[in-house]
mmCIF file of C-alpha atoms and ligand atoms in Angstrom:
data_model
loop_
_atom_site.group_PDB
_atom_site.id
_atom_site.type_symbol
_atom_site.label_atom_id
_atom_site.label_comp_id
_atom_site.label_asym_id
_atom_site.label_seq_id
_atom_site.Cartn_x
_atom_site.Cartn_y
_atom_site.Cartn_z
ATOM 1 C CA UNK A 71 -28.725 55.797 -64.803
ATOM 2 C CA UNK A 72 -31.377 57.292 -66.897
ATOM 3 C CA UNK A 73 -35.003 58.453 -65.217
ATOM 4 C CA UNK A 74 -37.141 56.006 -64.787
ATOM 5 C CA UNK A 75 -39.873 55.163 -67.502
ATOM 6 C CA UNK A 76 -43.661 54.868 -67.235
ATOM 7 C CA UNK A 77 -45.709 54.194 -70.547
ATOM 8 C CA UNK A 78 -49.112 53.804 -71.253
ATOM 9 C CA UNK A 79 -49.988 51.684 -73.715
ATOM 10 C CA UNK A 80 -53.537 52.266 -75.018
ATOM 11 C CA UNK A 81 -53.850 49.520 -77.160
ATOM 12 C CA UNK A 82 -57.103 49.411 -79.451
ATOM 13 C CA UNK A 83 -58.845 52.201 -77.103
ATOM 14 C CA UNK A 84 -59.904 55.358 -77.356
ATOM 15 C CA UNK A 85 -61.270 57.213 -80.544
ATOM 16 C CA UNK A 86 -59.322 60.930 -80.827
ATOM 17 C CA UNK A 87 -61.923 62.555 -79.480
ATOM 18 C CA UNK A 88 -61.937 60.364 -76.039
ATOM 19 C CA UNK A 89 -57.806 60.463 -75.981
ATOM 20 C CA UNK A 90 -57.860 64.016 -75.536
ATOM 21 C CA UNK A 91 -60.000 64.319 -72.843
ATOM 22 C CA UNK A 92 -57.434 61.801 -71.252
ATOM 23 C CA UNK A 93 -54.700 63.535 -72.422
ATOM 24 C CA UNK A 94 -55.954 67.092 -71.204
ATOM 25 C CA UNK A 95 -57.041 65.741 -67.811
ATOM 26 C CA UNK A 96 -53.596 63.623 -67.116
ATOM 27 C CA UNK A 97 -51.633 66.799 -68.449
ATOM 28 C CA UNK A 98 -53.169 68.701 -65.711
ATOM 29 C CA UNK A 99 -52.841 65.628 -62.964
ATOM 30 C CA UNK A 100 -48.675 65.448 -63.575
ATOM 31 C CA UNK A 101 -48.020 68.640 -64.536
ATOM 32 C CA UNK A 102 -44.889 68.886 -61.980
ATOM 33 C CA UNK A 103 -43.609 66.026 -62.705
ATOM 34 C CA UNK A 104 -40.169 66.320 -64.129
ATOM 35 C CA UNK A 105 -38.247 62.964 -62.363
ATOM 36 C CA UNK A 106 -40.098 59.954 -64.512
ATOM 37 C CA UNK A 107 -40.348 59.767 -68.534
ATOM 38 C CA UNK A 108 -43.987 59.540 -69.194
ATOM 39 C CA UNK A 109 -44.901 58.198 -72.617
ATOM 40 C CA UNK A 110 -48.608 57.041 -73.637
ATOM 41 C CA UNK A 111 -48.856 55.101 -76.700
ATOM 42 C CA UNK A 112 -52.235 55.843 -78.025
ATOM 43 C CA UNK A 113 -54.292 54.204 -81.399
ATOM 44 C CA UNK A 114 -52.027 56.006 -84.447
ATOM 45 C CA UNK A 115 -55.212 57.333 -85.286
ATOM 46 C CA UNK A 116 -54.934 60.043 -82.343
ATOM 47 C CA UNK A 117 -50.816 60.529 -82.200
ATOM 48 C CA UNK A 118 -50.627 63.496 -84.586
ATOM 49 C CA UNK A 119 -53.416 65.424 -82.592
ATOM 50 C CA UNK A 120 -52.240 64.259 -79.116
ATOM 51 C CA UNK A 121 -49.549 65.495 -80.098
ATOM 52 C CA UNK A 122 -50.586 69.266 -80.240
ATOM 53 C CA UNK A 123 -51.933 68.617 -77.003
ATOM 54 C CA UNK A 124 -49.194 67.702 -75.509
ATOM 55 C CA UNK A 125 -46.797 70.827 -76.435
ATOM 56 C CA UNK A 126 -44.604 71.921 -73.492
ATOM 57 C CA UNK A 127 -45.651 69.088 -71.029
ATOM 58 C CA UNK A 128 -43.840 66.449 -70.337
ATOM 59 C CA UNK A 129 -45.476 63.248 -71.482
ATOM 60 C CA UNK A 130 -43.999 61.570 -74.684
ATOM 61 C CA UNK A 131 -45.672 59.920 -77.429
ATOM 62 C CA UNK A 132 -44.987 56.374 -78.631
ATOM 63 C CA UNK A 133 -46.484 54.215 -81.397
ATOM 64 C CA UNK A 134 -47.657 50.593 -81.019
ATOM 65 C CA UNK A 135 -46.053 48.788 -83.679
ATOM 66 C CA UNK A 136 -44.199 49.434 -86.609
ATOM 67 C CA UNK A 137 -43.158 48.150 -89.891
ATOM 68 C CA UNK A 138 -39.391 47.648 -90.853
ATOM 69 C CA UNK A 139 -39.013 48.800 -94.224
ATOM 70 C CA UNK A 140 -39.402 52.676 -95.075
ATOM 71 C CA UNK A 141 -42.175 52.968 -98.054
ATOM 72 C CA UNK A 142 -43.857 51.585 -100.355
ATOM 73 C CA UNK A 143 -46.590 48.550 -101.267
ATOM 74 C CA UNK A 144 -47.163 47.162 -97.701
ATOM 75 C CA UNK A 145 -51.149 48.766 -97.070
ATOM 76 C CA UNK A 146 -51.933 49.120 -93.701
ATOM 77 C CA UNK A 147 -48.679 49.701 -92.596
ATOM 78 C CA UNK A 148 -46.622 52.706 -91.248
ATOM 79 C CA UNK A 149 -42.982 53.536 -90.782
ATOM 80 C CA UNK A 150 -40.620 54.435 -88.456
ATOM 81 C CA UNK A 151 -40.394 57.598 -89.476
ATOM 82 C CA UNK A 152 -43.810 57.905 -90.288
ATOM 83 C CA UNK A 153 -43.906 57.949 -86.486
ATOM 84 C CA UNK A 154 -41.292 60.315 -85.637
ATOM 85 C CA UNK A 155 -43.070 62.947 -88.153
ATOM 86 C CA UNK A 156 -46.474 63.172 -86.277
ATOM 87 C CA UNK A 157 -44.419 63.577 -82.831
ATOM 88 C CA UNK A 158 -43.484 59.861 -81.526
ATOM 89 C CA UNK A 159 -40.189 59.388 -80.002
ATOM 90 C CA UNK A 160 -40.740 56.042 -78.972
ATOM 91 C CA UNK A 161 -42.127 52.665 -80.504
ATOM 92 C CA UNK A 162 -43.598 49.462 -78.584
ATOM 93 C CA UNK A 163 -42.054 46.386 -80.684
ATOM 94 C CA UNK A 164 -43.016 42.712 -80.037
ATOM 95 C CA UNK A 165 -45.771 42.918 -77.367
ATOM 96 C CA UNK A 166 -47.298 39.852 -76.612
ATOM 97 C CA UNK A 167 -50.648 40.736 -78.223
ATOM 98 C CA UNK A 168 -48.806 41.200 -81.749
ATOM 99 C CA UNK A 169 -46.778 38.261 -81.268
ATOM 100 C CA UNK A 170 -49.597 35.977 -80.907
ATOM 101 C CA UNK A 171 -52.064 37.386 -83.101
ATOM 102 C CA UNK A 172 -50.367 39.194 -85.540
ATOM 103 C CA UNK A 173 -47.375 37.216 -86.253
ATOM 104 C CA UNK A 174 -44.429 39.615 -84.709
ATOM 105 C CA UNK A 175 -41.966 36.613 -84.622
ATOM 106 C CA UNK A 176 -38.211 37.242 -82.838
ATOM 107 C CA UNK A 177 -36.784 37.787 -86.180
ATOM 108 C CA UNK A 178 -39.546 40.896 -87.098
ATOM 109 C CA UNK A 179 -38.697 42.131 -83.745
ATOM 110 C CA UNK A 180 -35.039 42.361 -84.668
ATOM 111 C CA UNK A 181 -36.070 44.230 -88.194
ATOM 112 C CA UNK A 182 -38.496 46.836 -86.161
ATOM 113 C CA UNK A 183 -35.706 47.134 -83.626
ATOM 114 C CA UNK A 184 -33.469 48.386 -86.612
ATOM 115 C CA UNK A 185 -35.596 50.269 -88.198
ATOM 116 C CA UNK A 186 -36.975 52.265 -85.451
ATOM 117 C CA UNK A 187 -33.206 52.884 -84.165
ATOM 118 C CA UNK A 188 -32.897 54.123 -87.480
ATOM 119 C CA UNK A 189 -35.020 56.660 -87.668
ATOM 120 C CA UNK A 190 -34.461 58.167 -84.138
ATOM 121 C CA UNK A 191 -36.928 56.044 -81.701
ATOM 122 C CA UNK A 192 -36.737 54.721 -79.141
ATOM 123 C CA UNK A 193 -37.432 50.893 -79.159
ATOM 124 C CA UNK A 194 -39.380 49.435 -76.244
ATOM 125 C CA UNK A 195 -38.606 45.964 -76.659
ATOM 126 C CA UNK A 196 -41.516 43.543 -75.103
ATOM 127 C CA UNK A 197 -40.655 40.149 -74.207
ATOM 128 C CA UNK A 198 -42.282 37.124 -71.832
ATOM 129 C CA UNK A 199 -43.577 33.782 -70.887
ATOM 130 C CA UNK A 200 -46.635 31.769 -70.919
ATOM 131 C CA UNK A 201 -48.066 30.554 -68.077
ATOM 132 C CA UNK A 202 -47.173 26.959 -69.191
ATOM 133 C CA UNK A 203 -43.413 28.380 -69.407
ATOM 134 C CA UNK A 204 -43.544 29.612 -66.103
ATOM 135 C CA UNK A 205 -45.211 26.704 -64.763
ATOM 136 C CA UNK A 206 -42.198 24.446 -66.287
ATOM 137 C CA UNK A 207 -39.893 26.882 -64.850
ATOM 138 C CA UNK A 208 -38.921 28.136 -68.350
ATOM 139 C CA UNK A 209 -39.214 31.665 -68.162
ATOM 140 C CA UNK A 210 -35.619 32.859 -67.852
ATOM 141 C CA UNK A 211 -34.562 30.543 -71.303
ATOM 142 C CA UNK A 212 -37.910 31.974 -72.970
ATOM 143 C CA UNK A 213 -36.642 35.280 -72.074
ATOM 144 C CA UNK A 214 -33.028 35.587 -72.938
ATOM 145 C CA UNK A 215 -33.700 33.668 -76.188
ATOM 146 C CA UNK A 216 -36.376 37.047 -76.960
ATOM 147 C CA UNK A 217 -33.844 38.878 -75.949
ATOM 148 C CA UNK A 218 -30.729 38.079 -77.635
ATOM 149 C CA UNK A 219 -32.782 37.462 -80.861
ATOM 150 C CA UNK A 220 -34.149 40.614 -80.602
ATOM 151 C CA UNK A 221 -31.092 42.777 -80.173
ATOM 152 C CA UNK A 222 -29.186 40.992 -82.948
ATOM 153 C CA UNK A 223 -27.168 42.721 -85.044
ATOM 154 C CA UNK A 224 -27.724 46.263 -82.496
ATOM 155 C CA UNK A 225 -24.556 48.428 -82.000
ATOM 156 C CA UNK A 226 -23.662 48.848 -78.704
ATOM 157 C CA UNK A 227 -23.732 52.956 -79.009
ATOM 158 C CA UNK A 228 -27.379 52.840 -79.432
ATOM 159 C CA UNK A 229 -28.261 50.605 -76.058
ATOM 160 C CA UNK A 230 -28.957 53.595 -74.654
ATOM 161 C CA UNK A 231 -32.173 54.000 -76.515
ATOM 162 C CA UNK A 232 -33.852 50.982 -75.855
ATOM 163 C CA UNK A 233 -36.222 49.831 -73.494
ATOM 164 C CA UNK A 234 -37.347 46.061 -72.334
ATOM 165 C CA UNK A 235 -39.923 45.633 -70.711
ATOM 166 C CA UNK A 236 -40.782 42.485 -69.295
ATOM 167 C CA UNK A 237 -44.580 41.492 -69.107
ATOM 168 C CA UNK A 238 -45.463 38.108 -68.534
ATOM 169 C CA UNK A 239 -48.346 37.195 -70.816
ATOM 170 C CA UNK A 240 -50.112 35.308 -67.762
ATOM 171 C CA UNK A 241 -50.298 38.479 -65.881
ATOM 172 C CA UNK A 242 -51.460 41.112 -68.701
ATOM 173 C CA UNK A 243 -55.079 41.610 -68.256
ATOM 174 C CA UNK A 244 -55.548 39.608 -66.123
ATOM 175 C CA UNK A 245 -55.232 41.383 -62.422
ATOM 176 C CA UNK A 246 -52.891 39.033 -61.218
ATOM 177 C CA UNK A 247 -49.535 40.923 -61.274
ATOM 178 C CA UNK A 248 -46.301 38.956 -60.914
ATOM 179 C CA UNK A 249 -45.477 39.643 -57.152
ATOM 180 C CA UNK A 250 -41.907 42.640 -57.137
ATOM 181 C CA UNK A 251 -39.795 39.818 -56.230
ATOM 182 C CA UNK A 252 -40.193 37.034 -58.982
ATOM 183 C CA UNK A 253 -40.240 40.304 -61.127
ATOM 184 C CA UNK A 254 -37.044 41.237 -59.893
ATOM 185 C CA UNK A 255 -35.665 37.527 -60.545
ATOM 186 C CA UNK A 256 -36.201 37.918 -63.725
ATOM 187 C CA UNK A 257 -34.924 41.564 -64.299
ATOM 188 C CA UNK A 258 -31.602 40.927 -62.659
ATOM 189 C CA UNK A 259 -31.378 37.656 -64.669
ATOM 190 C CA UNK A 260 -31.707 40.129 -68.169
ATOM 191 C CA UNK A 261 -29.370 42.870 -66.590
ATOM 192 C CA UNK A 262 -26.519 39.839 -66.131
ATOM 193 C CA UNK A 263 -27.634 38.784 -69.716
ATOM 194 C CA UNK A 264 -26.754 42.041 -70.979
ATOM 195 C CA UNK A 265 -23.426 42.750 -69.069
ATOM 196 C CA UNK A 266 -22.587 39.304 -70.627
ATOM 197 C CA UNK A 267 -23.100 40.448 -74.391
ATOM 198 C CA UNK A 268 -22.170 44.203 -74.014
ATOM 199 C CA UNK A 269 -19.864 46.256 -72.141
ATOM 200 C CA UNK A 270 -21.114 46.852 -68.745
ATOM 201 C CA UNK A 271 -21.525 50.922 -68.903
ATOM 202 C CA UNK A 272 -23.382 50.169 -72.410
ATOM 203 C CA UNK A 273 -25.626 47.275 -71.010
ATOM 204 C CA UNK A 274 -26.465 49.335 -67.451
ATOM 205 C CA UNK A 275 -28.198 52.230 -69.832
ATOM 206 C CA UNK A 276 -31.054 49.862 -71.123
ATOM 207 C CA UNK A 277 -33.970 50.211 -68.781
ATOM 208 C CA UNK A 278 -35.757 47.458 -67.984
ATOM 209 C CA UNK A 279 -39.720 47.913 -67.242
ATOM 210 C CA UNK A 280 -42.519 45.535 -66.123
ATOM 211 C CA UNK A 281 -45.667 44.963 -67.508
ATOM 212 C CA UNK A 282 -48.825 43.131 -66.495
ATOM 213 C CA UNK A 283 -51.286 44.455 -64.709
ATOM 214 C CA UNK A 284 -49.543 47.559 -63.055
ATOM 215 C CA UNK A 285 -51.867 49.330 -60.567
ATOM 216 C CA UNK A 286 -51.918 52.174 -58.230
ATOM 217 C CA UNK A 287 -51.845 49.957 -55.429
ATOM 218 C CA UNK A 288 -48.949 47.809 -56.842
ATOM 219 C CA UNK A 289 -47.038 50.337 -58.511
ATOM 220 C CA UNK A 290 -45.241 51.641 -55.249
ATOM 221 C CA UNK A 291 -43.737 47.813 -54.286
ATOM 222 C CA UNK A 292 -42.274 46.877 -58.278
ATOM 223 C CA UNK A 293 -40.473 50.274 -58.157
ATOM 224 C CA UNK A 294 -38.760 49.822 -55.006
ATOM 225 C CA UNK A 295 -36.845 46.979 -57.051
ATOM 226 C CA UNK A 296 -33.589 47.543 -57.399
ATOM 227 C CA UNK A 297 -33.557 46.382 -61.410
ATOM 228 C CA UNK A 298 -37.479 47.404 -62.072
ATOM 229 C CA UNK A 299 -36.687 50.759 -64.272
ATOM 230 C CA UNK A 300 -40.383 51.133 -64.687
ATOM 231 C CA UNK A 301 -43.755 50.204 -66.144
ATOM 232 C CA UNK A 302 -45.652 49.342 -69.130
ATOM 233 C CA UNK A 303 -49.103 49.985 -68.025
ATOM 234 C CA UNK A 304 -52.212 48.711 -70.150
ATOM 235 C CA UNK A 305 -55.835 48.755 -68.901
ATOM 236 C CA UNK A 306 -54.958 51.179 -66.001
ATOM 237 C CA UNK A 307 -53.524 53.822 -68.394
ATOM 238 C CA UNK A 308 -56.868 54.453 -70.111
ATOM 239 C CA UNK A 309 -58.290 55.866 -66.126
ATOM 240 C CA UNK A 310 -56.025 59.819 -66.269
ATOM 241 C CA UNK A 311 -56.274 59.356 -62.162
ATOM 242 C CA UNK A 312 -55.069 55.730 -61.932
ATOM 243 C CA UNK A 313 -51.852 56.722 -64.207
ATOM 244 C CA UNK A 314 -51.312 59.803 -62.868
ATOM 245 C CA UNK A 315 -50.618 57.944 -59.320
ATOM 246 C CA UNK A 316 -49.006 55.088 -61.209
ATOM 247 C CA UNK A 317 -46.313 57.987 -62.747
ATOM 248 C CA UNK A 318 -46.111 59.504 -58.709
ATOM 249 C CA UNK A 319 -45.072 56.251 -57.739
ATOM 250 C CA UNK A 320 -43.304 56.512 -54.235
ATOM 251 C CA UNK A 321 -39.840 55.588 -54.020
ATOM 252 C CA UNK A 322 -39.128 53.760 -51.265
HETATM 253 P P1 LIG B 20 -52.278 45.500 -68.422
HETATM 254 O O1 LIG B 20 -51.513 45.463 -69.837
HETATM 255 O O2 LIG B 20 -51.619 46.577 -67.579
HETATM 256 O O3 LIG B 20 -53.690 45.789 -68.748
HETATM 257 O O4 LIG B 20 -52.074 44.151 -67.799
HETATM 258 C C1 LIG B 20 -50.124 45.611 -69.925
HETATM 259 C C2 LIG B 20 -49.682 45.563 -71.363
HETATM 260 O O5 LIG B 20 -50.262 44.818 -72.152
HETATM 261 O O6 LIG B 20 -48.738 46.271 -71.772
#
């Protein structure tokens, strides 16, 4: 079983100025922590000098999105390795804020997927339901279907590398965090969904994380799950104190 994983994700937050104070102050906060991967996944606009600023601690640096292809006429855009050269080792692919207002369908998740596998990062694969698809109990068949359509085509050798997290779009933002158990549920039901498409040993090295509105005070109860892996963390990443706690989660 790998460590367990806690990312920040930043989002549209922070200019580089304000993500290094953040960055210096949570450096200090969790500098003995050595038993959790901690990743923040700040605007691309700061990676490259968060980067220096992270040398010889142990929080890793993710991007936010990426594009599939490797160069050329696509402005705005950056690559996988783009990425990787300025210090990422992870991405975030398909989160729910890109899916529904910047187009990241299932099939562009599968192409970042590739892409970023390609060039040496790590994917962390975002996936979950509405609140109308909960409320008409559809949330595992929303789910899988992400899933499977995301991981199409993905060798099992490099299952290792990826991440899903699971953050129900009702519950990012919002406060109102799904409770551990129906989080749980819904792990377990991706872990079977993975032993069923890959070989056990390959499917038990993805971690699965949860997302939507982690918290100090929550952060202690979704760990002790036996098939939470860790957290995707949004608004209470940008506070150094509030992650800091969130990364010494205690294990029950
Ligand atoms: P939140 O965001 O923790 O603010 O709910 C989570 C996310 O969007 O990844």
């Amino acid at each position: 079983m790998q460590k367990p994983l806690i990312a920040g994700n930043w989002k549209m937050n922070t200019t580089i100025h304000e993500g290094a104070s953040l960055v210096i102050k949570l450096r200090e906060l969790i500098k003995s922590i050595d038993s959790v991967d901690v990743v923040i996944a700040p605007p691309s606009t700061s990676i490259h000098h968060l980067n220096q600023l992270i040398a010889g601690s142990s929080i890793q640096l993710a991007g936010q999105n990426v594009f599939w292809k490797e160069n050329g006429a696509y402005t705005g855009e950056i690559s996988a390795e783009m990425l990787r050269a300025i210090g990422c080792s992870y991405v975030i692919i398909g989160h729910s804020e890109r899916r529904a207002l910047f187009g990241d369908t299932d099939d562009r998740v599968n192409k970042k997927a590739h892409a970023a596998l390609k060039a040496g990062l790590k994917p962390i694969i975002c996936v979950g339901e509405t609140l109308e698809e909960k409320e008409s109990n559809s949330t595992l068949g929303k789910v899988k279907g992400q899933i499977m359509r995301a991981l199409a085509g993905l060798k099992t050798g490099s299952l290792k590398e990826l991440t899903i997290a699971y953050e129900p779009i009702w519950a990012i933002g919002t406060g109102k965090s799904a409770t551990p158990e129906t989080a749980e549920e819904v792990h377990n039901s991706i872990r079977e969904l993975l032993y069923e498409d890959y070989d056990t040993a390959a499917a038990k090295k993805i971690r699965i994380i949860y997302g939507g509105s982690v918290k100090p005070d929550n952060i202690d109860s979704l760990m002790a799950q036996p098939n939470i892996d860790g957290a995707l963390v949004g608004g209470a990443s940008l506070n150094a104190e509030d992650f800091a706690r969130i990364v010494q989660f205690e294990s029950v």
